[in-house]
Coordinates of C-alpha atoms in Angstrom, one line a residue:
M1 CA 0.0 0.0 0.0
E2 CA 1.2 3.5 -0.8
I3 CA 0.5 6.4 1.5
K4 CA 0.8 10.2 1.6
I5 CA 1.7 12.0 4.8
G6 CA 0.4 15.5 5.6
V7 CA 1.8 17.8 8.2
D8 CA -0.2 20.9 9.3
G9 CA 1.8 22.9 11.8
G10 CA 0.9 26.0 13.7
G11 CA 1.6 28.0 16.9
S12 CA -0.2 25.6 19.2
K13 CA 0.0 22.2 17.7
T14 CA 1.1 20.1 14.7
E15 CA -1.3 17.6 13.1
I16 CA -0.1 14.7 11.0
V17 CA -2.1 12.3 8.9
A18 CA -1.3 9.3 6.8
L19 CA -3.6 8.8 3.8
D20 CA -4.1 5.7 1.7
Q21 CA -4.5 5.9 -2.1
T22 CA -8.2 6.6 -1.8
G23 CA -7.7 9.5 0.5
R24 CA -8.8 7.6 3.6
V25 CA -7.1 8.6 6.8
L26 CA -5.2 5.7 8.2
R27 CA -3.5 7.5 11.1
N28 CA -4.1 10.9 12.7
L29 CA -1.4 12.2 15.1
R30 CA -0.7 15.3 17.1
K31 CA 2.6 16.9 18.2
P32 CA 3.5 20.2 19.8
A33 CA 3.7 23.5 17.9
S34 CA 6.0 23.8 14.8
N35 CA 5.9 27.5 14.0
Y36 CA 9.7 28.1 14.3
H37 CA 9.3 31.8 15.1
L38 CA 7.5 30.8 18.3
V39 CA 9.3 27.6 19.4
G40 CA 12.6 27.8 17.7
M41 CA 13.9 26.0 14.7
E42 CA 15.3 23.0 16.5
Q43 CA 12.1 22.3 18.4
A44 CA 9.9 22.9 15.4
T45 CA 11.9 20.6 13.2
Q46 CA 11.9 17.9 15.9
N47 CA 8.1 18.0 16.3
I48 CA 7.7 17.7 12.5
I49 CA 10.2 14.8 12.1
E50 CA 8.7 12.9 15.1
G51 CA 5.3 13.3 13.5
I52 CA 6.4 11.9 10.2
R53 CA 8.3 9.1 11.9
D54 CA 5.2 8.1 13.9
A55 CA 3.1 8.2 10.7
L56 CA 5.3 5.7 9.0
Q57 CA 4.6 2.0 9.2
E58 CA 5.1 -0.7 6.6
E59 CA 3.6 1.2 3.6
S60 CA 5.5 2.8 0.8
V61 CA 5.5 6.6 1.0
Q62 CA 4.2 8.3 -2.2
G63 CA 4.6 11.9 -1.0
I64 CA 4.8 14.2 2.0
G65 CA 3.2 17.6 2.2
I66 CA 4.2 20.0 5.0
S67 CA 2.3 23.3 5.5
L68 CA 3.5 25.5 8.4
A69 CA 2.6 28.7 10.0
G70 CA 5.6 31.1 9.9
I71 CA 6.9 30.2 6.4
D72 CA 6.3 33.6 5.0
T73 CA 9.5 34.8 3.3
P74 CA 12.1 33.1 1.1
E75 CA 14.4 33.1 4.0
D76 CA 11.8 31.3 6.2
W77 CA 11.4 28.7 3.5
K78 CA 15.1 28.1 3.0
N79 CA 15.8 27.9 6.7
M80 CA 13.1 25.3 7.3
A81 CA 13.8 23.4 4.1
D82 CA 17.5 23.0 5.0
N83 CA 16.8 21.8 8.5
L84 CA 14.1 19.4 7.4
K85 CA 16.3 18.0 4.6
G86 CA 19.0 17.1 7.0
E87 CA 16.7 15.5 9.6
L88 CA 14.8 13.6 6.9
L89 CA 18.0 12.1 5.7
V90 CA 18.8 11.0 9.2
L91 CA 15.3 9.6 9.6
G92 CA 15.7 7.7 6.4
Q93 CA 18.8 6.0 7.7
K94 CA 16.9 4.9 10.7
T95 CA 13.8 3.7 9.0
G96 CA 15.0 2.6 5.6
V97 CA 12.8 5.2 3.8
N98 CA 14.6 6.8 0.9
F99 CA 13.2 10.4 1.2
Q100 CA 15.4 11.6 -1.7
D101 CA 13.0 9.7 -4.1
I102 CA 9.8 11.1 -2.4
P103 CA 8.3 14.5 -3.3
V104 CA 8.3 16.6 -0.1
A105 CA 6.3 19.8 -0.5
L106 CA 6.9 22.7 2.0
E107 CA 4.6 25.8 2.1
N108 CA 2.9 28.1 4.4
D109 CA -0.1 26.6 6.3
V110 CA -2.6 28.5 4.2
Y111 CA -1.7 26.3 1.3
G112 CA -2.9 23.2 3.1
A113 CA -6.0 25.2 4.0
L114 CA -6.6 25.9 0.3
M115 CA -6.3 22.2 -0.6
S116 CA -8.7 21.3 2.2
V117 CA -11.6 23.2 0.6
R118 CA -12.1 20.9 -2.4
G119 CA -8.9 18.9 -2.6
E120 CA -7.7 21.0 -5.6
F121 CA -5.1 23.6 -6.1
S122 CA -7.7 26.2 -7.2
G123 CA -10.3 28.6 -5.8
N124 CA -9.9 30.8 -2.7
V125 CA -9.6 30.3 1.0
L126 CA -9.8 32.6 4.0
A127 CA -7.8 31.1 6.9
A128 CA -8.5 32.9 10.2
G129 CA -7.4 31.6 13.5
T130 CA -5.1 33.5 15.7
G131 CA -4.2 35.5 12.6
A132 CA -5.8 36.0 9.3
V133 CA -4.7 35.4 5.7
A134 CA -6.4 34.8 2.3
L135 CA -5.0 32.8 -0.6
G136 CA -6.4 32.1 -4.0
I137 CA -5.4 31.1 -7.6
N138 CA -6.2 33.5 -10.4
P139 CA -7.3 32.3 -13.9
E140 CA -3.7 32.2 -15.1
G141 CA -2.8 29.8 -12.3
R142 CA -0.9 32.4 -10.3
V143 CA -1.0 32.2 -6.5
I144 CA -2.4 35.4 -4.9
R145 CA -2.0 36.0 -1.2
V146 CA -3.6 38.8 0.8
G147 CA -3.0 39.5 4.5
G148 CA -0.8 37.4 6.8
W149 CA 1.2 40.5 7.8
G150 CA 1.4 39.5 11.4
H151 CA -0.2 41.0 14.5
L152 CA 1.6 44.3 14.5
I153 CA 0.4 45.5 11.1
G154 CA -2.2 43.0 9.9
D155 CA -4.2 39.9 10.9
Q156 CA -7.4 42.0 11.1
G157 CA -10.4 39.9 12.1
G158 CA -8.2 37.1 13.6
G159 CA -8.4 35.9 17.1
Y160 CA -5.5 38.0 18.4
D161 CA -7.0 41.1 16.9
I162 CA -10.3 40.4 18.6
G163 CA -8.6 39.7 21.9
R164 CA -6.4 42.8 21.8
K165 CA -9.3 45.0 21.0
A166 CA -11.2 43.5 24.0
L167 CA -8.2 44.3 26.3
V168 CA -8.2 47.9 24.9
A169 CA -11.9 48.2 25.6
M170 CA -11.5 46.8 29.1
A171 CA -8.8 49.4 30.0
A172 CA -10.8 52.2 28.4
S173 CA -13.9 51.2 30.4
F174 CA -11.9 51.0 33.6
D175 CA -10.3 54.4 33.2
E176 CA -13.5 55.9 31.8
Y177 CA -11.9 57.5 28.8
G178 CA -14.0 55.1 26.7
P179 CA -17.6 53.7 27.1
K180 CA -18.3 51.3 29.9
S181 CA -18.2 47.7 29.0
L182 CA -18.9 44.4 30.7
L183 CA -15.6 43.3 29.3
E184 CA -14.0 45.0 32.3
S185 CA -15.5 42.3 34.5
T186 CA -15.8 39.3 32.2
I187 CA -12.1 39.4 31.2
T188 CA -11.0 39.9 34.8
K189 CA -13.0 37.0 36.0
H190 CA -12.0 34.7 33.1
L191 CA -8.3 35.3 33.8
G192 CA -8.7 34.9 37.5
L193 CA -7.5 38.4 38.3
A194 CA -8.4 40.1 41.5
R195 CA -8.3 43.6 40.0
V196 CA -8.4 45.0 36.5
Q197 CA -4.9 46.5 36.9
E198 CA -3.5 43.0 37.2
I199 CA -4.0 42.7 33.5
I200 CA -0.6 44.5 33.1
D201 CA 1.3 41.7 34.7
W202 CA -0.7 39.1 32.8
L203 CA -0.3 40.7 29.4
Y204 CA 3.4 41.8 29.5
Q205 CA 4.9 38.6 30.7
A206 CA 7.8 37.7 28.5
K207 CA 6.3 34.4 27.5
R208 CA 2.8 35.6 26.8
T209 CA 1.8 34.4 23.4
N210 CA -0.5 35.7 20.7
K211 CA -2.6 32.6 21.1
E212 CA -3.3 33.4 24.7
V213 CA -4.5 36.8 23.7
A214 CA -6.7 35.1 21.1
S215 CA -8.1 32.8 23.7
L216 CA -10.1 35.7 24.9
V217 CA -12.4 35.4 21.9
P218 CA -15.0 33.2 23.7
V219 CA -15.1 35.8 26.4
V220 CA -15.9 38.5 23.9
V221 CA -18.6 36.3 22.3
E222 CA -20.2 35.6 25.7
T223 CA -20.1 39.3 26.7
A224 CA -21.7 40.2 23.3
S225 CA -24.4 37.7 23.9
R226 CA -25.3 39.5 27.1
G227 CA -26.0 42.6 25.1
D228 CA -22.7 44.5 25.6
F229 CA -22.4 47.1 22.8
I230 CA -18.6 47.2 22.8
A231 CA -18.2 43.5 22.6
R232 CA -20.7 43.3 19.8
S233 CA -18.8 46.2 18.0
I234 CA -15.5 44.3 18.2
L235 CA -17.1 41.2 16.5
V236 CA -18.7 43.4 13.9
E237 CA -15.2 45.0 13.2
A238 CA -13.8 41.5 12.9
G239 CA -16.3 40.6 10.2
V240 CA -15.6 43.8 8.3
G241 CA -11.8 43.2 8.5
L242 CA -12.1 39.7 7.1
G243 CA -14.5 41.0 4.5
L244 CA -12.0 43.5 3.3
L245 CA -9.3 40.8 3.0
T246 CA -11.7 38.7 1.0
R247 CA -12.7 41.6 -1.3
A248 CA -9.0 42.3 -2.0
L249 CA -8.4 38.7 -2.9
L250 CA -11.5 38.3 -5.1
R251 CA -10.5 41.3 -7.2
K252 CA -7.3 39.5 -8.1
T253 CA -8.5 35.9 -8.5
K254 CA -11.9 36.7 -10.1
T255 CA -13.4 33.5 -8.6
L256 CA -16.6 33.8 -6.7
E257 CA -16.1 30.9 -4.3
L258 CA -14.5 31.0 -0.9
G259 CA -13.6 28.3 1.7
I260 CA -13.4 29.4 5.3
V261 CA -10.9 27.6 7.5
G262 CA -9.7 28.0 11.1
G263 CA -11.0 28.8 14.5
I264 CA -13.0 31.8 13.3
G265 CA -15.6 29.3 12.0
N266 CA -16.5 28.6 15.7
I267 CA -17.9 32.2 16.0
W268 CA -19.0 32.7 12.4
G269 CA -22.6 33.3 13.5
Y270 CA -21.4 36.5 15.3
I271 CA -19.4 38.0 12.4
E272 CA -21.2 36.6 9.4
S273 CA -23.6 39.6 8.9
S274 CA -20.8 42.2 8.8
F275 CA -18.6 40.0 6.7
N276 CA -21.4 39.5 4.1
S277 CA -22.4 43.1 4.0
T278 CA -18.7 44.1 3.5
V279 CA -18.1 41.6 0.7
S280 CA -21.4 42.0 -1.1
V281 CA -20.6 45.7 -1.9
E282 CA -18.5 44.3 -4.7
F283 CA -19.3 40.6 -4.8
P284 CA -22.9 39.9 -4.0
T285 CA -22.9 36.4 -5.5
L286 CA -20.0 35.1 -3.5
Q287 CA -20.5 31.4 -2.6
I288 CA -19.2 30.2 0.8
L289 CA -17.8 26.7 0.7
K290 CA -17.5 24.3 3.6
P291 CA -14.1 22.5 3.4
I292 CA -14.4 18.8 2.7
Y293 CA -11.0 17.9 4.3
T294 CA -9.0 19.0 7.3
P295 CA -5.9 21.2 6.7
S296 CA -3.6 18.2 7.5
V297 CA -5.3 16.2 4.7
G298 CA -5.0 19.3 2.5
A299 CA -1.2 19.3 3.3
A300 CA -0.9 15.7 2.3
L301 CA -2.5 16.5 -1.1
L302 CA 0.1 19.3 -1.7
S303 CA 2.9 16.7 -2.2
T304 CA 2.0 16.1 -5.8
I305 CA 1.2 19.7 -6.8
D306 CA 3.8 21.1 -9.2
Q307 CA 3.0 24.8 -8.5
V308 CA 4.2 24.6 -4.9
R309 CA 7.8 24.4 -3.6
H310 CA 9.5 21.1 -2.9
I311 CA 12.5 20.3 -0.9
E312 CA 15.4 19.2 -3.1
F313 CA 17.8 16.6 -1.7

């Protein structure tokens, strides 16, 4: 039996799958994070290699697709490719697998998300979790990317953006230079703080991660459901931000279908209206698609796509 292995790596976890020739998932594994900007190159590489090792059994490997958060620049790609190449050769010596003869695709995690929509390297995808990025293929087959600029200058509508705005609103409410909001009490309670001012120690710890700020999204949703205008406004702004990303992508790809992938789907009901109203200004007939695969399966399918980058041994 021949298998494909897919690796979908992010800032909180790495998911690995082994697929048979029909696309059936034989094994589904999980390892720690593999965004090397967050955990370091050595740890990220180790988590990926251990995942691939554990996915191997007696089958012949037809291809490996690796889609990772943090692979944003040519330098990112080269650094990760060089490290993975060396470790795959070592793994091959231990397992008897000749990785030099196996196509190994390596791309940003949004590529696996795109493949998860329909199992094809086509169409558009909006991937929104902690951050936000959109990717699509134009009629000439060119890859178009919009967003993904990181939390300092982009990622509008992603979980970090929502969480950060909630913290801003909490501080403004407490100091009374902004409107009063229940976020002042709901965030304090959620984080187990005795006083609002303790948010400073919580937020500015050296190891505080973007994902932890993004974990405040359910608090914002719960506060909005209680009628808090500020919490509702933050979610409306998230829908608008994601809608603007989508509009920018659709102008370039000219394809009126969009898959939505990532944690933002868990709160879609709260942002759908503002997203739709933003997109429909230019693209009233946009069709939203539900992905048919997980991003890790999408990553596995990348291995045989010629338009993506492959590690050369």
